[in-house]
Coordinates of C-alpha atoms and ligand atoms in Angstrom, one line a residue:
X1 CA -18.1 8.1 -1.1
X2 CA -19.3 5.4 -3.0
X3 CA -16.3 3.2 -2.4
X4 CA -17.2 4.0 1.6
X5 CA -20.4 2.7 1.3
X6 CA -19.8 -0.4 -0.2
X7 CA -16.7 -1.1 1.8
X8 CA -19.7 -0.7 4.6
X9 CA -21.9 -3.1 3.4
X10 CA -19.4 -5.4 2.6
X11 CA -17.4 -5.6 6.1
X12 CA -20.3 -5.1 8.0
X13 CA -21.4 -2.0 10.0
X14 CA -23.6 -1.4 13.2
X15 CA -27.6 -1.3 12.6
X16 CA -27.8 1.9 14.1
X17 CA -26.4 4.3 17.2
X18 CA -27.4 2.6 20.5
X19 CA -26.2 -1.1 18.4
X20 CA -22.4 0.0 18.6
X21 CA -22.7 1.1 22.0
X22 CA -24.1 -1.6 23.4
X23 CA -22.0 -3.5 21.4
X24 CA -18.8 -1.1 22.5
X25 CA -20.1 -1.3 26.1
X26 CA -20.2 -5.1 25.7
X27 CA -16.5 -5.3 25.4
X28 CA -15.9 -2.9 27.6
X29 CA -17.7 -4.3 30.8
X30 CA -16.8 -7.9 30.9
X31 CA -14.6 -9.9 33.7
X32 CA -13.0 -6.7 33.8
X33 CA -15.6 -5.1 35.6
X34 CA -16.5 -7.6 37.8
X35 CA -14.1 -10.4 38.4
X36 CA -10.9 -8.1 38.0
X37 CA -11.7 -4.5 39.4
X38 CA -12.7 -6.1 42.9
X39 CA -9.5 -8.0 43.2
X40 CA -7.0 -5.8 42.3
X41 CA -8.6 -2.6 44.3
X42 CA -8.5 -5.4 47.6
X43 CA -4.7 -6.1 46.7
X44 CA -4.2 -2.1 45.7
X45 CA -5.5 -0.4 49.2
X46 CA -9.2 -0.1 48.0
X47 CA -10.5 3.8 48.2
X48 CA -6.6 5.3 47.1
X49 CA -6.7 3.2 44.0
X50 CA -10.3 3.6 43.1
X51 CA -9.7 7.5 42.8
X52 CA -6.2 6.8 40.7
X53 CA -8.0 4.5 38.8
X54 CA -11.0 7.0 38.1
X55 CA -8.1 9.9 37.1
X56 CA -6.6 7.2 34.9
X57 CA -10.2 6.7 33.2
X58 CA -10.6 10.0 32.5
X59 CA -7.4 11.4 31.5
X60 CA -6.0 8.3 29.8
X61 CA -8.5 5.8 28.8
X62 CA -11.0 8.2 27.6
X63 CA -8.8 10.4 25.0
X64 CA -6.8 7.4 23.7
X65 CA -10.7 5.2 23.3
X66 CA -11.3 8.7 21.0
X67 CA -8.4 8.2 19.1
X68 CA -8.3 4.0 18.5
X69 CA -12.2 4.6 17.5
X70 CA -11.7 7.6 15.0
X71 CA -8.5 5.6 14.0
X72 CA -10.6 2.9 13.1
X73 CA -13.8 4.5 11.9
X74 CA -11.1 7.0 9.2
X75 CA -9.5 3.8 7.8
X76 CA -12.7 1.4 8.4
X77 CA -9.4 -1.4 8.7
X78 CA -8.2 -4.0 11.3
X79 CA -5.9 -3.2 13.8
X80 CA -3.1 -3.7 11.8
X81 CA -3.9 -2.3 8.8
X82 CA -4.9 0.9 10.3
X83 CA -1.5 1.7 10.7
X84 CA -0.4 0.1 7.3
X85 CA -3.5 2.2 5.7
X86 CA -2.1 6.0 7.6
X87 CA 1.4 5.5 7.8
X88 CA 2.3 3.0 4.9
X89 CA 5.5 1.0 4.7
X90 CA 6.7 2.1 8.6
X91 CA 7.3 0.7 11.4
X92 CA 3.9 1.7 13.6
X93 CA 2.2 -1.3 12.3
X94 CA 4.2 -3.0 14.6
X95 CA 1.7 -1.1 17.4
X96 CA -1.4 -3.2 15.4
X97 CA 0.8 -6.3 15.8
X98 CA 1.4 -6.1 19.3
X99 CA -2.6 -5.3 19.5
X100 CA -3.3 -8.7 17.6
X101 CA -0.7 -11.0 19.8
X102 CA -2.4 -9.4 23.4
X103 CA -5.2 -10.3 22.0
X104 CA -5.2 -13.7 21.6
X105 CA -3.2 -13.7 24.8
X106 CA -5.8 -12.0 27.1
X107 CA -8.4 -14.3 25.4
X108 CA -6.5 -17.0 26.8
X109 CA -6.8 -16.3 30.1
X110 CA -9.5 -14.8 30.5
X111 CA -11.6 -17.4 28.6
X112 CA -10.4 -19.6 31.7
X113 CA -11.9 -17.4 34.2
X114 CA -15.1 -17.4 32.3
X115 CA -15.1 -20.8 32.2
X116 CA -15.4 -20.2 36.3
X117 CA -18.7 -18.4 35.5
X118 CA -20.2 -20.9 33.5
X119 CA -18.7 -23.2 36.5
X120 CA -20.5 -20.9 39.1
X121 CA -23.8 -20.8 37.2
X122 CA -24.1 -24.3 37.2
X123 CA -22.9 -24.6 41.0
X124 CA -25.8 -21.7 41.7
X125 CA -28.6 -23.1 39.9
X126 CA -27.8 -26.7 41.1
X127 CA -28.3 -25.3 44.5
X128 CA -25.1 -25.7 45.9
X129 CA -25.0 -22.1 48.0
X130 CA -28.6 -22.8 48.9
X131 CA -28.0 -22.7 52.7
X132 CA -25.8 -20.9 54.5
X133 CA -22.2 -21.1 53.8
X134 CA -19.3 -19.6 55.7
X135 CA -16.3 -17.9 54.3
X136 CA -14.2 -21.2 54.9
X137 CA -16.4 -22.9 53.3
X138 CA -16.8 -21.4 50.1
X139 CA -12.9 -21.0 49.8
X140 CA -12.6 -24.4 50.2
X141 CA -15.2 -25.0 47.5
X142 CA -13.5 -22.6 45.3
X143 CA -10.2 -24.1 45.8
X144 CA -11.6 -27.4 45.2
X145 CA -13.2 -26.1 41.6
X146 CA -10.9 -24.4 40.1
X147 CA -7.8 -27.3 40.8
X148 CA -9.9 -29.9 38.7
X149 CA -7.6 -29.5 35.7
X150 CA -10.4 -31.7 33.8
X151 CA -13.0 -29.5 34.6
X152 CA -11.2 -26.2 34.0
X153 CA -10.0 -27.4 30.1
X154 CA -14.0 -28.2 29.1
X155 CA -14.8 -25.0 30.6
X156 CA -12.1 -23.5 28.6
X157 CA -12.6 -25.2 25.5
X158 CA -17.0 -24.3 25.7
X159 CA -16.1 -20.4 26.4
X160 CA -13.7 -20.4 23.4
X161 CA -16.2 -22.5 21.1
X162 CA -18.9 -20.4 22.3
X163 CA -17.0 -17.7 21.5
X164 CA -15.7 -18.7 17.9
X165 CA -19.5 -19.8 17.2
X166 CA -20.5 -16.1 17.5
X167 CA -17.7 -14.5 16.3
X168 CA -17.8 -16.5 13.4
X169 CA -21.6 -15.6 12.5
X170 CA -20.2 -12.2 11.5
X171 CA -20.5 -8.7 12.7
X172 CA -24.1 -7.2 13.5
X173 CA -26.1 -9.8 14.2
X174 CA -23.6 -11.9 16.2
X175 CA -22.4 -9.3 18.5
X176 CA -25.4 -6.5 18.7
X177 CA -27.8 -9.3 18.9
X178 CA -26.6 -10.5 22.0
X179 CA -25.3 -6.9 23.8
X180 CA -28.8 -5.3 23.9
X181 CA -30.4 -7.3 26.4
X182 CA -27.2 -8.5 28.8
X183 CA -25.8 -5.0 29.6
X184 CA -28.9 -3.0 30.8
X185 CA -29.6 -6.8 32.3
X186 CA -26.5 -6.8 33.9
X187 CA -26.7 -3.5 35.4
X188 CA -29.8 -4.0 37.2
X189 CA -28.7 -7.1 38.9
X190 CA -26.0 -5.6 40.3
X191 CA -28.1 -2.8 41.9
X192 CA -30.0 -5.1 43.2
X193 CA -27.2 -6.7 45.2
X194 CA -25.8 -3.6 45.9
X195 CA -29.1 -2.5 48.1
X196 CA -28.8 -5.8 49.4
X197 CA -24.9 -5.5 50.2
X198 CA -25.5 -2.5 51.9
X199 CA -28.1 -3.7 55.0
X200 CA -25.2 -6.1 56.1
X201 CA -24.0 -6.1 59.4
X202 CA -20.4 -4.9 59.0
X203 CA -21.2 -3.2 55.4
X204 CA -19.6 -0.2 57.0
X205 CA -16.3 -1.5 57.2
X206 CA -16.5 -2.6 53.7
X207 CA -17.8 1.1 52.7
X208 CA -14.9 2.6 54.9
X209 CA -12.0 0.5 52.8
X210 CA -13.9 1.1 49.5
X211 CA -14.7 4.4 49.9
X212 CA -12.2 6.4 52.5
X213 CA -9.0 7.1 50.3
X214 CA -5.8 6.5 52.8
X215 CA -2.9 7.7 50.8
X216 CA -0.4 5.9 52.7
X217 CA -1.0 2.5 50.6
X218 CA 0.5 3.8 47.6
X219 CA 3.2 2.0 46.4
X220 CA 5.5 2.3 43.1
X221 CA 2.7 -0.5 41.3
X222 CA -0.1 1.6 42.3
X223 CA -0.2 3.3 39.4
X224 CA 0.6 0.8 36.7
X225 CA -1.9 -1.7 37.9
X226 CA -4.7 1.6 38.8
X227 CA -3.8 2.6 34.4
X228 CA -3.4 -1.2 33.4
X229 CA -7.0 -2.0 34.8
X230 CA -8.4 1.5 33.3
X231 CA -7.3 0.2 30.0
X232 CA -8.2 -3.4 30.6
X233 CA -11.6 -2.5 31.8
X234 CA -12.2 0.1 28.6
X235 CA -10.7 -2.3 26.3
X236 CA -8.0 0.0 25.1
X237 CA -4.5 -0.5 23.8
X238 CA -4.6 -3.6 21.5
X239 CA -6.8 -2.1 18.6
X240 CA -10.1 -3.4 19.9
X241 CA -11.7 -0.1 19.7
X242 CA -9.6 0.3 16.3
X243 CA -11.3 -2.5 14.9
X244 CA -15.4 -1.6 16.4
X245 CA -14.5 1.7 15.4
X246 CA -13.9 0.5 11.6
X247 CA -17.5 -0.4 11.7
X248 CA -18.8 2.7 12.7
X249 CA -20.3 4.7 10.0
X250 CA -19.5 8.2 9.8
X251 CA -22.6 10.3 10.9
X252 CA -22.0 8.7 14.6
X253 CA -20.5 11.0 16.7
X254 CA -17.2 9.6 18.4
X255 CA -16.4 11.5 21.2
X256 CA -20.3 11.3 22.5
X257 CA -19.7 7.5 22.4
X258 CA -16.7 6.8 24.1
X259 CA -18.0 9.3 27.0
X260 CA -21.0 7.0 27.2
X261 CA -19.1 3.6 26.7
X262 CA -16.5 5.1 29.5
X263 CA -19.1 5.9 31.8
X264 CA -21.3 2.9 31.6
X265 CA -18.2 1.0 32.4
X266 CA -16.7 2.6 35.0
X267 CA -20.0 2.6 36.6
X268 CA -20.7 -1.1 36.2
X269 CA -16.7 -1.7 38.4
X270 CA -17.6 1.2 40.9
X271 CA -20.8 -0.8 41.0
X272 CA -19.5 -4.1 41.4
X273 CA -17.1 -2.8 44.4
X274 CA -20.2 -1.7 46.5
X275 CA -21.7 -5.3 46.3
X276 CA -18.2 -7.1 47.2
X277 CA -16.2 -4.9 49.8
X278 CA -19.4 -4.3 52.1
X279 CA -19.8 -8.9 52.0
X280 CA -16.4 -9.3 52.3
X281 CA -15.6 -7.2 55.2
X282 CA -19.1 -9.0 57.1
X283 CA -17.6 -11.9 56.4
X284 CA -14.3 -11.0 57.6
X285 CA -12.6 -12.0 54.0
X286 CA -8.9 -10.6 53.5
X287 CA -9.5 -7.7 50.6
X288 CA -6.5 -9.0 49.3
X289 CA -7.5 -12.5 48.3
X290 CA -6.3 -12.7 44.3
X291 CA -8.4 -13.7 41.7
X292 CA -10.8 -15.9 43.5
X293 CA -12.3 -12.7 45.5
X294 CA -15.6 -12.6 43.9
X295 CA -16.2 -16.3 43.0
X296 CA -15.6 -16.8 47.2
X297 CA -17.3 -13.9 48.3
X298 CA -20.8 -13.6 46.3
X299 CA -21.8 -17.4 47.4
X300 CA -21.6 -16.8 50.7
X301 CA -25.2 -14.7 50.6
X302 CA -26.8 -16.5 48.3
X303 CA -27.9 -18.2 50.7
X304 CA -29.0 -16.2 53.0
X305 CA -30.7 -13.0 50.7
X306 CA -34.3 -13.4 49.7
X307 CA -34.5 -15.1 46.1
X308 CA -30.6 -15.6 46.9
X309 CA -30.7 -18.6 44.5
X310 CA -32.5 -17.0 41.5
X311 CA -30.3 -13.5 41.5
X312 CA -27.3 -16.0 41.9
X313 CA -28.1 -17.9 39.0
X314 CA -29.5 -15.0 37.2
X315 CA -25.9 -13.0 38.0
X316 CA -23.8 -15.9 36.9
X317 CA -25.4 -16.2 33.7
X318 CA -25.1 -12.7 32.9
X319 CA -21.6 -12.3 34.4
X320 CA -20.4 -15.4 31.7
X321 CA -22.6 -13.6 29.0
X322 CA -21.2 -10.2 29.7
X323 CA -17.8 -12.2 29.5
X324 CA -19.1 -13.1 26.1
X325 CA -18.9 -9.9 24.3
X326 CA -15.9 -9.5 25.6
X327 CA -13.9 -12.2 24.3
X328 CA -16.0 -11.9 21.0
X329 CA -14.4 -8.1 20.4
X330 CA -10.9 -10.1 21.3
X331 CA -10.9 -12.8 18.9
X332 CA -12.3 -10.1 16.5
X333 CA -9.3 -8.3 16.4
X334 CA -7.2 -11.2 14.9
X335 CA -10.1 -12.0 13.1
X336 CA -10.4 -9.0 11.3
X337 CA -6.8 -8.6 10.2
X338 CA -7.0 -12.0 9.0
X339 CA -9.8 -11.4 6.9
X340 CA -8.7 -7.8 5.6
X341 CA -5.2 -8.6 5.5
X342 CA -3.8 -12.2 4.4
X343 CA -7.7 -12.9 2.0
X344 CA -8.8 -15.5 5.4
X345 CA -12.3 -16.6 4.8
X346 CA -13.6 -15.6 8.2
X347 CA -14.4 -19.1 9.5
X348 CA -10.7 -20.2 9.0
X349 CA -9.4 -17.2 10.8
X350 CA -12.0 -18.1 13.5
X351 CA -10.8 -21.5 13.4
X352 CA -7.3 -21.3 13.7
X353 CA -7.3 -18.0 16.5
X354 CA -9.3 -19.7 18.3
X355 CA -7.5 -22.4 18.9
X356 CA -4.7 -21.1 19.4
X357 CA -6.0 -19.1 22.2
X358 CA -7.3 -22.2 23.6
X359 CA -4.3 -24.4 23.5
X360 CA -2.3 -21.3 25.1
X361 CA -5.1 -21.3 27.3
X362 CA -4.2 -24.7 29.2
X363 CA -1.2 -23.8 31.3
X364 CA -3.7 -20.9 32.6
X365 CA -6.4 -23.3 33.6
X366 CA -3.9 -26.1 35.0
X367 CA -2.6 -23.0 37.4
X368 CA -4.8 -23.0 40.1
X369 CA -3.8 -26.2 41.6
X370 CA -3.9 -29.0 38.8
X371 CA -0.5 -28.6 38.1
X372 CA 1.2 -27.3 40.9
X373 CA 4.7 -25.8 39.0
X374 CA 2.4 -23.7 37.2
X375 CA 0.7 -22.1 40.4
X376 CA 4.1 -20.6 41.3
X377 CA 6.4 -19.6 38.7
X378 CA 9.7 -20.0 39.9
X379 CA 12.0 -16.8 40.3
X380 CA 8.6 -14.6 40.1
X381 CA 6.4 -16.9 42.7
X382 CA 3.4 -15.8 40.7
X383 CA 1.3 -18.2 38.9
X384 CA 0.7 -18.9 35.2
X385 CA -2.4 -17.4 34.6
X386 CA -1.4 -14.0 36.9
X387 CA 1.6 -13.9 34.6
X388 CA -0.4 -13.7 31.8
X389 CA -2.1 -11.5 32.8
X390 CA -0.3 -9.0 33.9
X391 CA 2.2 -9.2 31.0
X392 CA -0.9 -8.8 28.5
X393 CA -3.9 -7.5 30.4
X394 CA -1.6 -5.0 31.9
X395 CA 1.8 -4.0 30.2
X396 CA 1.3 -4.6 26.8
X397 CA -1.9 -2.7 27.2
X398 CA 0.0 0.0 28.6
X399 CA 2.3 0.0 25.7
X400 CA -0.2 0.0 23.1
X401 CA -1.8 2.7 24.4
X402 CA 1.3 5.0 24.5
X403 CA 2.2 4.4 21.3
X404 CA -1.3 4.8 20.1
X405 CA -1.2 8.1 21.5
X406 CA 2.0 9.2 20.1
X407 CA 0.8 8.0 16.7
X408 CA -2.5 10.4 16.5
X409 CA -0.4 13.1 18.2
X410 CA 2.7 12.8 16.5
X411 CA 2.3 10.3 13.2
X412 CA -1.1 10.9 12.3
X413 CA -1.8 14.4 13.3
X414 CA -4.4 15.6 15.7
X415 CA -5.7 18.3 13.4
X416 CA -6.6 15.0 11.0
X417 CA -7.8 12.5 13.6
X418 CA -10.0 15.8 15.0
X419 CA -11.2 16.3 11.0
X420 CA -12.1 13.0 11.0
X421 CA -13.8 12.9 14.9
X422 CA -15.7 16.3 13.5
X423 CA -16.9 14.5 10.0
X424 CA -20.5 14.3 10.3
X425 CA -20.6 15.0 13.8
X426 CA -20.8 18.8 13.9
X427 CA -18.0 20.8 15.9
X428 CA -15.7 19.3 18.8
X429 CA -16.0 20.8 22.1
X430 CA -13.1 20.0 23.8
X431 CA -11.1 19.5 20.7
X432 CA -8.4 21.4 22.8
X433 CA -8.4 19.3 25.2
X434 CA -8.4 15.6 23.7
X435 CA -5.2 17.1 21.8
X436 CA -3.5 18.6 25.3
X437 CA -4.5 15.2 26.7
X438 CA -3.5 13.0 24.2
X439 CA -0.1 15.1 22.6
X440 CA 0.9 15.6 26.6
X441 CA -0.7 13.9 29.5
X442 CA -0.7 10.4 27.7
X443 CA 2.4 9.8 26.7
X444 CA 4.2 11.5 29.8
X445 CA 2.2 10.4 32.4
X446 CA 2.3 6.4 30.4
X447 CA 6.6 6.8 30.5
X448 CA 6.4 8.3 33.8
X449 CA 4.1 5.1 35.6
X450 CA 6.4 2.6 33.3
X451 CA 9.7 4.1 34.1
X452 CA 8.6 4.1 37.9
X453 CA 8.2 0.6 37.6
X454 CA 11.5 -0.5 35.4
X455 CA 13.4 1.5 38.7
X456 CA 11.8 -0.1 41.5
X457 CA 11.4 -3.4 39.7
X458 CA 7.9 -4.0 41.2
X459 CA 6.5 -5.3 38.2
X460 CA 3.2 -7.4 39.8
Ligands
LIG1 N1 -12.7 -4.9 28.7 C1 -12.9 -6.3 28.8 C2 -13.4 -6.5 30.3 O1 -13.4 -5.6 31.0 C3 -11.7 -7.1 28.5 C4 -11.1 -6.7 27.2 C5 -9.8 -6.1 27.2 C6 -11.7 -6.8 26.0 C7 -9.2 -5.7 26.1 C8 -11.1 -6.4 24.8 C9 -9.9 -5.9 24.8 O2 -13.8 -7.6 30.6

């Protein structure tokens, strides 16, 4: 006991309840939310893949966000050594290694699409959307943005120093400090655009695609892409939660707060779908635009709404901050095993993760037009950066989070992980039912959406 407690002090631990989940909430709603739920549910048949991507929240994400945070919150280690610390000597560390690599390689890429917000902000408070521009135009000015290879590298380079400055500070104070005002910030914003959304002419249509399921656009990559953005969006399957989860101290109750984390972020992309898909279809945007969708659509009223310049600014800002403590909990997660692990002080580890998610970074930033071999790949005609992210933010998510589950249901045990989840925290309800889901439902319905996709070789 006393050993925990000093392990506490010493590694950090949150100031209290509502600090880790804000803070747990900050890494789960991010770019995520925002950027990538709007894009890939236009590409995906909207309504269809909203309701798959609900089920995959609830019967995936949820469970296996139980198990990487008691996971982490039993062994208060890093990703890695989680599995070192319950299964010593084998061969499942390899799961925490995997975790620490997608790490660094989703930072990379998305670090370039927050770079975009910080790029936005400045284009919104500058005035640039001030009057009224058309959907052509603000493609074109999108287009013309993002190619700037120039541009996009500082913009990199600021999100990853920004975030090495305040990952580097250490653990409470850097990331709780920042996560109690954005999120609830955040929030609000968006409802405010939502109400606004919703008077457009043509909102209906928007409403229709968003909100009508129409099971005949399912195809084989529904699924993966519906589970890969469920664990994306939670920040599941790379040890994030494995590593927040370490600093959790033991009276918190685990299952209440990844409900709460869950729901706050699923509500933030639901959210975030009712302001773009009723704009879009007004403005007689193609739902299936690719990752520009948002930076192209939201412009387009900010000049028209009332106070269209102040809540664009005011949403930019938060939408980079918001990307903030996300990349924070992903540098963490090398971070952390550096530090637990090899004896790191923390600001090398910060130092030399970080830049190595900047440099692999570049090619992500030069894809959208500065260098045009890396805006179509050749043999897979996708770009760098969609590459990336769909072989990190997608698959090895996907992969971590299967063998996750397999590890609490099969490795670990599920009567310890629920001793652990019921330490402090009084009796589990649906102790039944986390182990049905994550024994059962996991792991066959994660081989079953994967093995899909290895036969019909639809991989993006
Ligand atoms: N969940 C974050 C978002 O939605 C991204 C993220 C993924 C963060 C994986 C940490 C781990 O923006």
């Amino acid at each position: 006991m006393a050993q925990t407690a000093s392990n506490e002090i010493e590694r950090g631990s949150w100031g209290s309840r509502i600090g880790f989940i804000l803070a747990a909430a900050g890494s789960a709603i991010g770019l995520g939310n925002i950027w990538r739920f709007p894009y890939v549910t236009g590409e995906n048949g909207g309504a269809i893949f909203v309701l798959i991507y609900v089920a995959c929240v609830l019967f995936i994400g949820l469970p296996v966000m139980i198990a990487e945070l008691t996971i982490g919150r039993h062994t208060q280690r890093n990703a890695i050594g989680a599995f070192e610390a319950l299964a010593p000597g084998s061969a499942w560390k390899l799961v925490g290694v995997l975790g620490v690599v997608t790490g660094i390689g989703i930072l990379s890429f998305y670090s370039v699409v927050a770079g975009w917000t910080v790029g936005y902000f400045v284009k919104t408070f500058a005035g640039e959307f001030s009057g009224s521009v058309s959907a052509a135009q603000s493609e074109a000015i999108f287009r013309e943005f993002v190619s700037n290879p120039w541009v996009a590298i500082l913009l990199l380079g600021l999100f990853i120093g920004a975030t090495m400055y305040v990952v580097g500070g250490g653990v409470s104070e850097g990331i709780e400090k920042w996560s109690k005002i954005l999120m609830p910030a955040l929030f609000c914003i968006l409802l405010l655009l939502t109400a606004y959304a919703l008077t457009l002419e043509g909102a209906r249509k928007g409403l229709e695609f968003y909100l009508r399921p129409d099971p005949s656009k399912i195809r084989a990559a529904t699924f993966a892409k519906a589970l890969g953005q469920a664990l994306f969006s939670l920040s599941l399957g790379m040890g994030a939660m494995i590593t927040y989860g370490s600093y959790l101290p033991s009276h918190q109750r685990v299952p209440l707060s990844a409900f709460q984390v869950a729901l706050f972020d699923t509500l933030v992309a639901l959210l975030a779908g009712l302001v773009i898909f009723p704009i879009l279809f007004s403005m007689g945007l193609n739902p299936a635009g690719g990752p520009g969708l948002v930076f192209v659509v939201l412009p387009t009223i900010f000049g028209k709404m009332p106070l269209g310049w102040l809540f664009g600014t005011l949403f930019f800002v938060l939408l980079a901050l918001a990307a903030l403590t996300s990349t924070i909990s992903l540098l963490e997660v090398p971070v952390a095993f550096f530090v637990d692990e090899k004896g790191w002080s923390r600001r090398r580890a910060v130092l030399s993760m970080g830049s190595l998610a900047f440099v692999l970074g570049i090619p992500s930033a030069l894809s959208q037009g500065g260098i045009s071999a890396l805006s179509s790949l050749p043999g897979i005609r996708i770009g760098f950066l969609d590459l990336m992210n769909a072989v990190f933010g997608n698959y090895c998510l996907t992969i971590g989070s299967l063998f996750i589950a397999l590890f609490v249901g099969y490795r670990w045990g599920v009567e310890k992980a629920l001793a652990e989840i019921e330490r402090g925290g009084g009796r589990f309800a649906f102790r039944a039912v986390w182990a049905a889901l994550i024994r059962y439902v996991c792991p066959v319905a994660v081989i079953v959406i994967l093995g899909y996709i290895l036969v019909t070789g639809q991989y993006f």
